[in-house]
Coordinates of C-alpha atoms in Angstrom, one line a residue:
Chain A
M136 CA 8.4 -8.1 15.2
G137 CA 5.6 -6.1 13.3
L138 CA 4.3 -7.3 10.1
L139 CA 7.7 -6.4 8.2
S140 CA 9.8 -8.8 10.1
L141 CA 7.3 -11.6 9.4
L142 CA 8.0 -10.8 5.6
R143 CA 11.7 -10.7 6.4
N144 CA 11.2 -13.9 8.0
L145 CA 9.3 -15.5 5.2
K146 CA 12.4 -15.1 3.1
K147 CA 14.6 -17.9 2.3
D148 CA 17.7 -17.1 3.8
S149 CA 20.8 -19.8 3.8
E150 CA 22.4 -18.2 7.0
E151 CA 19.2 -19.0 8.9
F152 CA 17.2 -21.7 9.6
R153 CA 13.4 -21.7 9.8
V154 CA 11.9 -24.1 12.2
L155 CA 8.3 -25.3 12.8
M156 CA 7.2 -26.0 16.2
L157 CA 3.6 -27.8 16.2
G158 CA 1.7 -30.2 18.4
L159 CA -1.2 -30.7 20.0
D160 CA -3.0 -27.6 22.2
N161 CA -1.3 -27.9 26.0
S162 CA 1.8 -29.9 24.6
G163 CA 4.1 -27.3 25.9
K164 CA 5.4 -25.1 22.7
T165 CA 4.8 -22.0 23.9
T166 CA 7.0 -22.9 27.1
A167 CA 9.7 -24.4 25.3
L168 CA 10.1 -21.6 23.2
K169 CA 10.2 -19.2 25.7
K170 CA 12.6 -21.1 27.9
L171 CA 14.8 -21.5 24.9
A172 CA 14.8 -17.9 24.5
G173 CA 15.7 -17.4 28.2
E174 CA 12.5 -15.8 29.1
D175 CA 10.1 -16.5 32.0
V176 CA 7.7 -19.2 31.5
S177 CA 5.3 -18.8 34.8
H178 CA 2.3 -17.4 32.6
I179 CA 1.6 -19.2 29.9
T180 CA -1.7 -18.8 28.1
P181 CA -3.1 -20.6 25.1
T182 CA -1.5 -19.5 21.7
Q183 CA -4.1 -18.3 19.7
G184 CA -1.9 -17.4 16.3
F185 CA 1.8 -17.8 16.7
N186 CA 4.9 -16.7 18.8
I187 CA 8.5 -16.6 16.6
K188 CA 11.7 -16.2 18.4
S189 CA 15.2 -16.2 17.4
V190 CA 17.2 -18.7 19.3
Q191 CA 21.4 -19.1 18.7
Q192 CA 22.4 -23.0 18.5
D193 CA 25.9 -24.3 17.9
G194 CA 26.5 -21.0 16.1
F195 CA 23.2 -21.1 14.2
K196 CA 20.6 -18.9 13.9
L197 CA 17.3 -20.6 14.4
N198 CA 14.1 -18.6 13.6
V199 CA 11.4 -20.5 15.6
W200 CA 7.9 -20.4 14.8
D201 CA 5.4 -21.6 17.5
I202 CA 2.0 -22.5 16.0
G203 CA -1.0 -22.3 18.3
G204 CA -2.1 -26.2 18.7
Q205 CA -5.8 -25.6 19.5
K206 CA -7.9 -28.0 17.3
H207 CA -10.2 -25.2 15.8
I208 CA -6.9 -23.8 14.2
R209 CA -4.9 -26.9 13.2
P210 CA -6.3 -26.4 9.9
Y211 CA -4.1 -23.1 9.2
W212 CA -0.9 -24.9 10.0
K213 CA -0.7 -25.4 6.3
N214 CA -0.1 -21.4 6.1
Y215 CA 3.6 -21.9 7.9
Y216 CA 4.8 -24.9 5.5
Q217 CA 7.1 -23.0 3.3
N218 CA 10.5 -22.7 3.5
T219 CA 10.7 -24.8 6.5
D220 CA 14.1 -26.4 7.3
A221 CA 12.9 -28.3 10.0
I222 CA 9.7 -29.5 12.4
V223 CA 9.8 -29.6 16.0
Y224 CA 7.0 -31.9 17.2
M225 CA 6.0 -31.4 20.6
I226 CA 4.4 -34.3 22.5
D227 CA 2.7 -33.9 26.1
S228 CA 4.3 -37.6 27.2
A229 CA 2.0 -37.4 30.4
D230 CA -1.2 -37.0 28.3
K231 CA -1.8 -40.8 27.5
R232 CA -5.2 -40.3 26.7
R233 CA -4.3 -38.0 23.4
T234 CA -1.5 -40.2 22.3
D235 CA -3.6 -41.3 19.4
E236 CA -4.6 -37.8 18.5
A237 CA -0.9 -36.7 18.7
A238 CA 0.1 -39.6 16.5
D239 CA -2.3 -38.9 14.0
E240 CA -1.5 -35.2 13.3
L241 CA 2.0 -36.1 12.8
T242 CA 1.1 -39.1 10.2
S243 CA -0.7 -36.0 8.4
L244 CA 2.1 -33.5 8.6
L245 CA 4.5 -36.4 7.1
E246 CA 2.2 -37.3 4.6
E247 CA 2.3 -32.9 3.5
P248 CA 4.0 -32.8 0.3
D249 CA 5.3 -29.5 1.3
L250 CA 7.4 -30.9 3.7
A251 CA 8.6 -34.2 2.4
G252 CA 12.1 -35.1 3.8
I253 CA 12.0 -32.2 6.2
P254 CA 13.8 -33.8 9.4
V255 CA 11.5 -33.9 12.4
L256 CA 12.7 -33.6 15.9
V257 CA 9.9 -34.8 18.4
Y258 CA 10.2 -33.8 22.0
A259 CA 8.8 -36.0 24.3
N260 CA 7.7 -33.1 27.0
K261 CA 6.9 -33.2 30.5
Q262 CA 9.5 -35.6 32.0
D263 CA 9.4 -33.9 35.0
L264 CA 5.9 -35.6 35.5
L265 CA 6.1 -38.8 37.0
N266 CA 3.7 -40.4 34.6
A267 CA 5.3 -39.6 31.5
M268 CA 6.4 -41.7 28.9
S269 CA 9.9 -42.3 28.0
A270 CA 11.4 -41.1 24.9
A271 CA 11.3 -44.4 23.4
D272 CA 7.6 -45.2 24.5
V273 CA 6.8 -41.9 22.6
M274 CA 8.8 -43.4 19.4
E275 CA 6.8 -46.2 19.6
A276 CA 3.7 -44.8 20.3
L277 CA 4.1 -42.5 17.4
D278 CA 5.2 -45.3 15.2
L279 CA 8.2 -43.7 13.7
K280 CA 10.4 -46.4 13.6
G281 CA 9.5 -47.0 10.3
E282 CA 10.3 -43.3 8.8
K283 CA 12.9 -44.0 6.2
S284 CA 12.2 -41.0 4.1
R285 CA 14.1 -38.3 6.5
W286 CA 16.0 -37.9 9.8
V287 CA 13.5 -38.5 12.5
H288 CA 14.7 -37.9 16.5
V289 CA 12.9 -38.1 19.6
E290 CA 14.5 -36.3 22.6
G291 CA 13.2 -36.2 26.0
C292 CA 12.9 -32.9 27.9
S293 CA 11.0 -30.9 30.2
A294 CA 9.9 -27.5 28.6
K295 CA 9.3 -25.9 32.1
T296 CA 12.8 -26.9 33.4
G297 CA 14.6 -27.0 30.3
E298 CA 16.4 -30.0 30.3
G299 CA 16.7 -31.7 27.1
L300 CA 15.9 -28.8 25.0
E301 CA 19.1 -27.6 24.1
A302 CA 20.2 -31.3 23.7
G303 CA 17.6 -32.2 20.8
L304 CA 18.0 -29.1 18.8
S305 CA 22.0 -29.7 19.1
K306 CA 21.4 -33.1 17.4
L307 CA 18.9 -31.6 14.8
M308 CA 21.7 -28.9 13.9
E309 CA 24.2 -32.1 13.6
H310 CA 22.4 -33.5 11.2
K311 CA 21.5 -30.1 9.3
K312 CA 25.4 -30.1 9.2
S313 CA 25.8 -33.5 8.1
S314 CA 23.4 -33.5 5.3
Chain B
M65 CA -22.3 39.1 -19.0
H66 CA -25.2 36.7 -20.8
A67 CA -24.8 38.8 -24.0
L68 CA -21.1 37.2 -24.3
L69 CA -22.1 33.6 -23.5
P70 CA -23.1 32.7 -27.4
Q71 CA -19.7 34.0 -28.4
A72 CA -17.7 32.2 -25.7
R73 CA -19.4 28.5 -26.7
R74 CA -18.3 29.6 -30.3
R75 CA -15.1 29.8 -29.1
G76 CA -15.0 26.8 -26.9
M77 CA -14.4 28.6 -23.7
A78 CA -14.6 27.1 -20.6
K79 CA -17.7 28.2 -18.2
L80 CA -17.8 27.3 -14.5
R81 CA -20.7 25.3 -13.3
R82 CA -19.8 24.6 -9.6
F83 CA -17.5 24.6 -7.0
L84 CA -16.5 21.1 -5.1
L85 CA -14.6 21.0 -1.7
R86 CA -12.1 18.7 -1.3
Y87 CA -10.9 18.8 2.6
Y88 CA -8.2 16.5 2.8
P89 CA -5.3 17.8 1.5
P90 CA -7.8 21.1 1.4
G91 CA -8.5 22.0 -2.3
I92 CA -11.4 23.4 -4.7
I93 CA -12.6 21.4 -7.5
L94 CA -13.7 23.6 -10.6
E95 CA -16.7 21.5 -12.3
Y96 CA -17.0 23.3 -15.6
E97 CA -18.0 23.0 -19.5
Q98 CA -16.3 22.9 -22.4
N99 CA -17.7 22.4 -25.8
G100 CA -20.7 20.6 -24.3
E101 CA -18.4 18.1 -22.2
K102 CA -18.1 18.2 -18.4
A103 CA -14.8 18.6 -16.7
T104 CA -12.8 19.4 -13.8
R105 CA -9.9 21.3 -12.4
Q106 CA -8.6 21.3 -9.2
V107 CA -7.2 24.3 -7.2
D108 CA -4.9 23.1 -4.5
L109 CA -4.5 25.0 -1.4
L110 CA -2.2 22.7 0.1
T111 CA -0.5 25.6 2.5
L112 CA -3.9 26.6 3.6
T113 CA -3.7 27.2 7.6
P114 CA -6.3 29.0 10.0
E115 CA -4.0 31.5 10.1
T116 CA -4.4 32.0 6.3
D117 CA -5.4 35.6 5.3
V118 CA -8.5 34.5 3.3
E119 CA -9.0 37.8 1.5
I120 CA -5.3 37.8 -0.1
L121 CA -6.1 33.7 -1.1
V122 CA -9.4 34.8 -2.9
N123 CA -8.0 37.7 -4.8
Q124 CA -5.2 35.3 -5.7
I125 CA -7.5 32.5 -7.0
V126 CA -9.6 34.8 -9.2
R127 CA -6.3 36.5 -10.6
Q128 CA -5.0 33.1 -11.2
E129 CA -7.8 31.2 -12.4
P130 CA -9.5 32.4 -15.3
L131 CA -12.7 30.1 -14.7
V132 CA -13.6 32.2 -11.3
S133 CA -15.0 35.6 -11.9
E134 CA -15.2 38.2 -9.6
A135 CA -18.7 37.7 -9.0
R136 CA -17.7 34.5 -7.4
K137 CA -15.8 36.1 -4.8
P138 CA -18.1 35.7 -2.0
Q139 CA -18.9 32.1 -2.7
L140 CA -15.3 31.4 -3.0
R141 CA -14.8 33.1 0.5
K142 CA -17.3 31.2 2.3
L143 CA -15.8 27.6 0.7
I144 CA -12.4 28.7 2.0
Y145 CA -13.9 29.5 5.4
K146 CA -15.3 25.9 5.1
L147 CA -12.0 24.1 4.6
I148 CA -10.2 26.1 7.5
E149 CA -13.1 24.9 10.0
K150 CA -12.8 21.7 8.7
M151 CA -9.3 21.8 9.9
E152 CA -10.0 22.7 13.6
S153 CA -12.8 20.2 14.2
H154 CA -11.7 17.5 16.3
E155 CA -8.5 19.3 17.7
N156 CA -9.1 18.7 21.1
Q157 CA -11.2 15.6 21.6
S158 CA -9.5 12.5 22.2
F159 CA -10.3 8.8 21.6
Y160 CA -12.4 6.5 23.4
L161 CA -12.8 2.8 23.0
F162 CA -16.1 2.4 20.9
K163 CA -15.6 -1.4 20.1
I164 CA -13.3 -4.9 20.4
L165 CA -14.4 -6.9 17.5
R166 CA -13.2 -10.4 18.1
A167 CA -12.8 -10.4 14.4
H168 CA -10.9 -13.5 13.3
I169 CA -9.9 -16.6 14.8
L170 CA -6.0 -16.1 13.9
P171 CA -3.9 -12.8 13.9
L172 CA -5.0 -9.9 11.6
T173 CA -2.5 -8.2 9.3
N174 CA -3.8 -5.0 7.7
C175 CA -6.9 -3.0 8.1
A176 CA -8.3 0.1 5.9
F177 CA -11.1 2.0 5.8
N178 CA -13.8 3.0 2.7
K179 CA -13.4 6.6 1.7
S180 CA -16.7 7.7 3.6
G181 CA -15.6 5.8 6.7
D182 CA -18.8 4.0 7.2
R183 CA -16.8 0.6 6.6
F184 CA -13.6 -0.9 6.8
I185 CA -11.8 -4.3 6.1
T186 CA -9.6 -6.7 7.8
G187 CA -7.6 -9.2 6.7
S188 CA -5.7 -12.2 8.7
Y189 CA -3.9 -15.3 9.0
D190 CA -7.3 -17.1 8.9
R191 CA -7.0 -16.6 4.9
T192 CA -10.6 -14.4 5.2
C193 CA -11.2 -10.6 4.8
K194 CA -14.0 -9.4 6.7
V195 CA -16.0 -6.3 5.8
W196 CA -17.3 -4.3 8.8
N197 CA -19.7 -1.7 9.7
T198 CA -17.7 1.1 11.6
F199 CA -20.7 2.4 13.1
T200 CA -22.2 -0.7 14.7
G201 CA -19.4 -2.9 14.5
E202 CA -21.7 -5.5 12.7
E203 CA -19.6 -8.0 10.5
L204 CA -21.0 -7.4 7.0
L205 CA -19.2 -9.8 4.7
T206 CA -16.7 -12.4 4.9
L207 CA -14.4 -12.9 1.8
E208 CA -13.9 -16.5 1.6
G209 CA -11.6 -18.2 -0.8
H210 CA -7.9 -17.6 -0.4
K211 CA -5.6 -21.0 0.6
N212 CA -3.4 -18.7 2.5
V213 CA -2.9 -15.8 4.9
V214 CA -4.6 -12.6 3.4
Y215 CA -2.1 -10.2 3.7
A216 CA -2.8 -7.0 1.7
I217 CA -6.2 -5.7 1.3
A218 CA -7.7 -2.2 -0.4
F219 CA -10.6 -0.8 -1.3
N220 CA -10.9 0.9 -4.7
N221 CA -11.2 4.6 -2.9
P222 CA -12.8 6.8 -3.7
F223 CA -15.6 4.7 -5.0
G224 CA -15.4 1.8 -2.6
D225 CA -17.5 -0.3 -4.4
K226 CA -14.6 -3.1 -4.9
I227 CA -12.0 -4.5 -2.5
V228 CA -9.1 -6.2 -3.6
T229 CA -6.8 -9.0 -1.3
G230 CA -3.4 -10.2 -1.7
S231 CA -2.9 -13.3 -0.4
F232 CA 0.5 -15.6 0.5
D233 CA -1.2 -17.9 -1.6
K234 CA 0.3 -16.3 -5.0
T235 CA -3.3 -14.7 -5.6
A236 CA -5.2 -11.7 -5.5
K237 CA -8.8 -11.6 -5.4
L238 CA -11.0 -8.8 -6.7
W239 CA -14.5 -8.7 -5.0
N240 CA -17.7 -6.6 -5.0
S241 CA -17.7 -4.7 -1.4
E242 CA -21.4 -4.7 -1.5
T243 CA -22.3 -8.3 -1.9
G244 CA -19.1 -9.9 -1.4
E245 CA -19.2 -11.6 -4.8
L246 CA -15.7 -12.7 -6.2
L247 CA -15.2 -10.7 -9.3
H248 CA -11.8 -12.2 -10.3
S249 CA -9.1 -14.2 -9.3
L250 CA -5.6 -12.4 -10.4
R251 CA -3.0 -15.5 -11.0
G252 CA 0.8 -14.8 -12.2
H253 CA 2.7 -14.5 -9.0
T254 CA 5.1 -17.2 -8.2
T255 CA 5.3 -16.4 -4.4
E256 CA 3.2 -14.2 -1.7
I257 CA 1.6 -11.4 -2.6
V258 CA 2.3 -8.5 0.1
C259 CA 1.3 -5.3 -1.1
L260 CA -1.3 -3.8 -3.6
S261 CA -3.4 -0.8 -4.5
F262 CA -5.6 0.5 -6.8
D263 CA -5.1 3.4 -8.7
P264 CA -6.9 6.5 -8.0
H265 CA -9.3 5.9 -10.9
G266 CA -10.1 2.5 -10.3
A267 CA -9.2 1.0 -13.4
V268 CA -6.0 -0.9 -12.1
V269 CA -4.4 -2.9 -9.6
A270 CA -1.1 -3.2 -8.9
T271 CA 0.4 -6.3 -6.7
G272 CA 3.7 -6.7 -5.2
S273 CA 5.3 -9.7 -4.5
M274 CA 8.2 -11.6 -2.6
D275 CA 9.0 -13.1 -6.3
S276 CA 10.6 -9.8 -7.0
T277 CA 8.0 -8.5 -9.4
A278 CA 4.9 -6.0 -9.5
K279 CA 2.1 -6.4 -11.6
L280 CA -0.9 -4.5 -13.0
W281 CA -4.0 -6.0 -13.7
D282 CA -7.3 -4.7 -15.5
V283 CA -10.0 -4.2 -12.8
Q284 CA -12.8 -4.5 -15.0
R285 CA -11.5 -7.5 -17.2
G286 CA -9.4 -9.3 -14.5
V287 CA -6.5 -9.8 -16.6
E288 CA -2.8 -9.0 -16.2
L289 CA -1.7 -5.7 -18.1
C290 CA 1.9 -5.8 -17.5
S291 CA 4.8 -7.2 -15.2
L292 CA 7.4 -4.8 -13.6
M293 CA 10.6 -6.6 -13.8
G294 CA 13.9 -5.4 -12.7
H295 CA 13.7 -5.7 -9.0
T296 CA 16.2 -8.0 -7.8
A297 CA 14.7 -9.0 -4.2
E298 CA 11.0 -9.1 -2.9
I299 CA 8.9 -6.2 -3.4
V300 CA 7.4 -5.2 -0.1
S301 CA 5.8 -1.6 -0.7
L302 CA 4.0 0.1 -3.8
N303 CA 2.1 3.4 -4.0
F304 CA 0.4 4.9 -7.1
N305 CA 0.7 9.1 -7.1
T306 CA -2.4 11.1 -7.3
E307 CA -2.7 11.2 -10.9
G308 CA -2.7 7.3 -11.2
D309 CA 0.1 7.5 -14.2
K310 CA 3.0 6.4 -12.1
I311 CA 3.9 3.7 -9.5
I312 CA 6.8 2.9 -7.2
T313 CA 8.3 -0.3 -5.5
G314 CA 10.6 -0.5 -2.6
S315 CA 12.4 -3.6 -2.7
F316 CA 14.7 -5.7 -0.3
D317 CA 17.1 -5.1 -3.2
H318 CA 17.8 -1.7 -1.6
T319 CA 16.3 0.4 -4.2
T320 CA 12.9 2.1 -5.2
K321 CA 11.7 2.0 -8.7
V322 CA 9.5 4.4 -10.3
W323 CA 7.3 3.1 -13.1
D324 CA 4.9 4.4 -15.8
V325 CA 1.6 2.8 -15.3
H326 CA 0.7 2.9 -18.9
T327 CA 3.9 1.5 -20.6
G328 CA 5.4 -0.4 -17.6
V329 CA 8.7 1.3 -18.3
C330 CA 10.7 1.6 -15.1
L331 CA 11.3 5.4 -15.3
H332 CA 14.0 5.5 -12.5
T333 CA 15.9 3.3 -10.0
L334 CA 16.5 5.5 -6.7
S335 CA 19.6 3.9 -5.2
G336 CA 21.3 4.9 -2.2
H337 CA 20.2 3.1 0.9
R338 CA 22.4 0.5 2.3
G339 CA 19.5 -1.8 3.5
E340 CA 16.1 -3.2 2.6
I341 CA 13.4 -0.7 2.0
S342 CA 10.7 -1.0 4.4
S343 CA 8.3 1.5 3.1
T344 CA 7.6 4.2 0.2
Q345 CA 5.3 6.7 -0.3
F346 CA 4.5 9.5 -3.0
N347 CA 3.6 13.2 -1.8
F348 CA 0.2 14.7 -2.7
T349 CA 1.6 16.4 -5.7
G350 CA 3.5 13.6 -6.7
D351 CA 6.8 15.4 -7.5
L352 CA 8.6 14.3 -4.3
C353 CA 8.7 10.4 -3.1
I354 CA 9.9 9.0 0.3
S355 CA 11.5 5.5 1.4
G356 CA 12.4 3.8 4.7
S357 CA 14.9 1.8 5.3
I358 CA 16.7 -1.0 7.4
D359 CA 20.0 1.0 7.2
R360 CA 18.2 3.6 9.8
T361 CA 17.7 6.7 7.2
C362 CA 14.6 7.8 5.3
K363 CA 15.3 9.6 2.0
I364 CA 13.3 12.2 -0.3
W365 CA 13.7 11.7 -3.9
N366 CA 12.5 14.2 -6.8
V367 CA 10.5 11.7 -9.0
A368 CA 11.0 13.6 -12.3
S369 CA 14.9 13.5 -12.0
G370 CA 15.3 10.6 -9.9
Q371 CA 17.8 12.4 -7.9
C372 CA 17.8 12.3 -4.0
M373 CA 16.8 15.7 -2.2
N374 CA 17.8 14.8 1.1
T375 CA 18.9 11.9 3.6
L376 CA 17.0 11.9 6.9
R377 CA 19.0 10.5 9.8
G378 CA 18.6 10.4 13.5
H379 CA 17.0 7.0 14.2
N380 CA 18.9 4.1 16.0
D381 CA 17.5 1.3 14.6
E382 CA 15.6 0.2 11.3
I383 CA 12.9 2.3 10.0
L384 CA 9.8 0.5 9.4
D385 CA 7.5 3.0 8.2
V386 CA 7.3 6.3 6.4
A387 CA 4.1 8.6 5.8
F388 CA 3.7 12.1 4.4
N389 CA 1.1 14.3 5.6
A390 CA -1.9 15.0 3.4
Q391 CA -0.5 18.6 2.1
G392 CA 3.2 16.8 1.6
S393 CA 4.5 19.4 4.0
K394 CA 5.6 17.1 6.7
L395 CA 6.9 13.5 6.8
V396 CA 6.9 11.0 9.8
T397 CA 9.0 7.9 10.1
A398 CA 8.5 5.3 12.5
S399 CA 11.4 3.0 13.7
A400 CA 12.4 -0.1 15.9
D401 CA 14.2 2.3 18.2
G402 CA 10.5 2.7 19.4
T403 CA 10.6 6.5 18.6
S404 CA 8.7 8.1 15.5
R405 CA 10.4 11.4 14.2
V406 CA 8.7 14.1 12.2
Y407 CA 10.5 15.9 9.1
N408 CA 10.0 19.1 7.6
T409 CA 10.1 17.9 4.0
T410 CA 11.4 20.9 2.2
T411 CA 14.2 21.6 4.7
G412 CA 14.4 17.8 5.9
A413 CA 14.9 19.3 9.5
C414 CA 13.7 17.2 12.2
Q415 CA 10.5 18.7 13.9
A416 CA 9.6 16.4 16.9
I417 CA 10.7 13.1 18.2
L418 CA 7.8 11.2 19.3
I419 CA 9.5 8.9 22.4
G420 CA 7.3 6.9 25.0
H421 CA 6.5 3.7 23.1
E422 CA 8.3 0.6 24.6
G423 CA 9.2 -1.2 21.7
E424 CA 9.5 -1.0 17.9
I425 CA 6.8 1.0 15.9
S426 CA 5.5 -0.8 13.2
K427 CA 3.2 1.6 11.6
V428 CA 2.7 5.5 11.3
S429 CA 0.4 7.8 9.9
F430 CA -0.7 11.2 9.9
N431 CA -4.7 11.9 10.4
P432 CA -6.0 13.9 7.3
Q433 CA -6.1 17.2 9.0
G434 CA -2.2 16.7 9.6
N435 CA -2.5 17.8 13.3
K436 CA -2.4 14.5 14.9
I437 CA 0.0 11.2 14.1
I438 CA -1.1 7.3 15.1
T439 CA 1.8 5.1 16.1
A440 CA 1.5 1.3 16.3
S441 CA 3.8 -0.6 18.3
S442 CA 4.9 -4.3 19.7
D443 CA 4.3 -2.4 23.3
R444 CA 0.3 -3.8 22.4
T445 CA -0.3 -0.1 22.3
C446 CA -1.1 2.8 20.0
R447 CA -0.4 6.5 20.9
V448 CA -1.8 9.5 19.2
W449 CA 0.5 12.3 19.0
D450 CA 0.4 16.5 18.6
V451 CA 2.5 16.9 15.5
E452 CA 3.2 20.5 16.6
S453 CA 4.4 20.0 19.8
G454 CA 5.7 16.1 19.6
D455 CA 3.5 15.4 22.8
C456 CA 1.9 12.0 23.3
L457 CA -1.8 13.1 23.8
Q458 CA -3.2 9.6 24.4
I459 CA -2.2 6.0 24.4
L460 CA -4.7 3.9 23.3
E461 CA -4.2 0.6 25.6
G462 CA -6.3 -2.7 25.7
H463 CA -4.6 -4.7 23.4
T464 CA -3.2 -8.2 24.6
D465 CA -0.5 -8.6 21.6
E466 CA 1.5 -6.4 19.4
I467 CA -0.7 -4.2 17.1
F468 CA 0.2 -4.8 13.3
S469 CA -1.9 -2.2 11.7
A470 CA -3.7 1.3 12.4
A471 CA -5.5 3.5 10.1
F472 CA -7.2 6.9 10.3
N473 CA -10.7 7.5 8.6
Y474 CA -10.9 10.2 6.2
E475 CA -12.7 12.7 8.7
G476 CA -10.3 12.0 11.5
D477 CA -12.4 11.2 14.0
T478 CA -12.2 7.2 13.9
I479 CA -9.0 5.0 14.4
I480 CA -8.9 1.3 13.8
T481 CA -6.4 -0.9 15.0
G482 CA -5.5 -4.5 14.2
S483 CA -3.3 -6.9 16.4
K484 CA -1.6 -10.1 16.5
D485 CA -4.6 -11.0 19.5
N486 CA -7.1 -11.6 16.5
T487 CA -8.9 -8.8 17.8
C488 CA -9.8 -5.2 15.9
R489 CA -10.7 -2.1 18.0
I490 CA -12.4 1.0 16.9
W491 CA -11.7 3.9 18.7
K492 CA -13.9 7.1 18.5
C493 CA -13.7 10.9 19.1

């Protein structure tokens, strides 16, 4: 990585896509990123800053930025908005206590002028857990049905097993290609 | 001698008042009086080593420098011995972890010392710059006001009373380093500011931006002096020469440009690299500069003519950083291939390959004495190397994420490292 790679990553490049992965702490962003990159996911600690990895999907290079989701560092999400091509929003579908909090954060994201019109892929994560809400329930809980100003898709997934991760990105890229 | 003095004054002849020492690079500054005005002249001793024959050198200086009379010889001799002594100090000492500073709530970007080394600064993704006491590890000031990542930071060395910060929020800010007072916000760039520097006199700040321009600013008034236009892609590196009359900018457009600071005119475009420039630097005398590139080579350029003097090959991956030693006799390159290489500036010969890191090396620099090199890597360690042998002297371990920046203080007995793990560590001899 290094600082220089951060700068090269900031640069607007038509060949590559910059994907910003956001969501509450413990929703599984880093696990999903590592799984997508084919890395070991057995030892994941809370992200204090960010992780960046490049992922190939349907012939495209995605530079995925996984940003720490703890409450005290959420005000700094804005640091990363510029030149974003897509948002991946991660939900812990099994943590019903925090669904409102997750919905509120997403609502404020969608209101950000810097992110206007940017497509949003929501991962309804932790489908491997018995008490997880379905993708449709998550769609409902996040109140996304009325969202007309952008492409929104909710994909059920398990970052732990990897199930659904590529399917979600694939739908996002399909949309990107058609728009 | 005394009888001659009035006559000397009438002719406006210069009279030596005192000697001042400059340790790195070694030199003696002559402070003299001419027509009642105080002035200084530098005698650079860039080739001085502990093996130098001091008698020959003393005689040579007295012969070449009219300000220095025969009678000054004993004094001069003593000063040269002091310079040599300074070169040898800390030679065999190793660094230990002195303090871990839970510096910021988000990753650090860059860190830098003031000249005396008693304070240093860190920039961070948490949008602040913090000022630290090197001896106690105490946080002295938090410079708040930027609306995005504080990426580039600098003291106005050698003075150290001001700090400039450059941010992804497109502005640079000038601060009083003692009080933390915001002196000026420098607005004009249209995208992120990613490199900056004070000129050596502390009167001008230069900023380089992802908007492909560099700008010069008046420190006192906080106003833009000129825009350096011509690059066609992001500027990621800039440096003043020692004199402060020229500046070089390295760009993702594959070129480095040399600019006249007073007029803002581009004097040369140094082209030849086949990839983005990652890092640039002047040597001490300012006659040469180097550029490191993603094309895996480093080029040495003649600043006056704009000609490429040498292309240094050998790395198997992108070069991410380059640096001269204080004297300018050697240079070092850091690469994504996980190695660093030491080259002789004059011959271009590779004198050592620093092998050991398990990840890319993103920062490299010599200590001021020029006998050690520090490298910072994505493998979460810094390593200290012996310049002559290329041996790794020490591995500075402890950071839990990659290291973005590392710096020696002027004495060469303290190292600071800034990491993506949000901490800063102080290492001492």
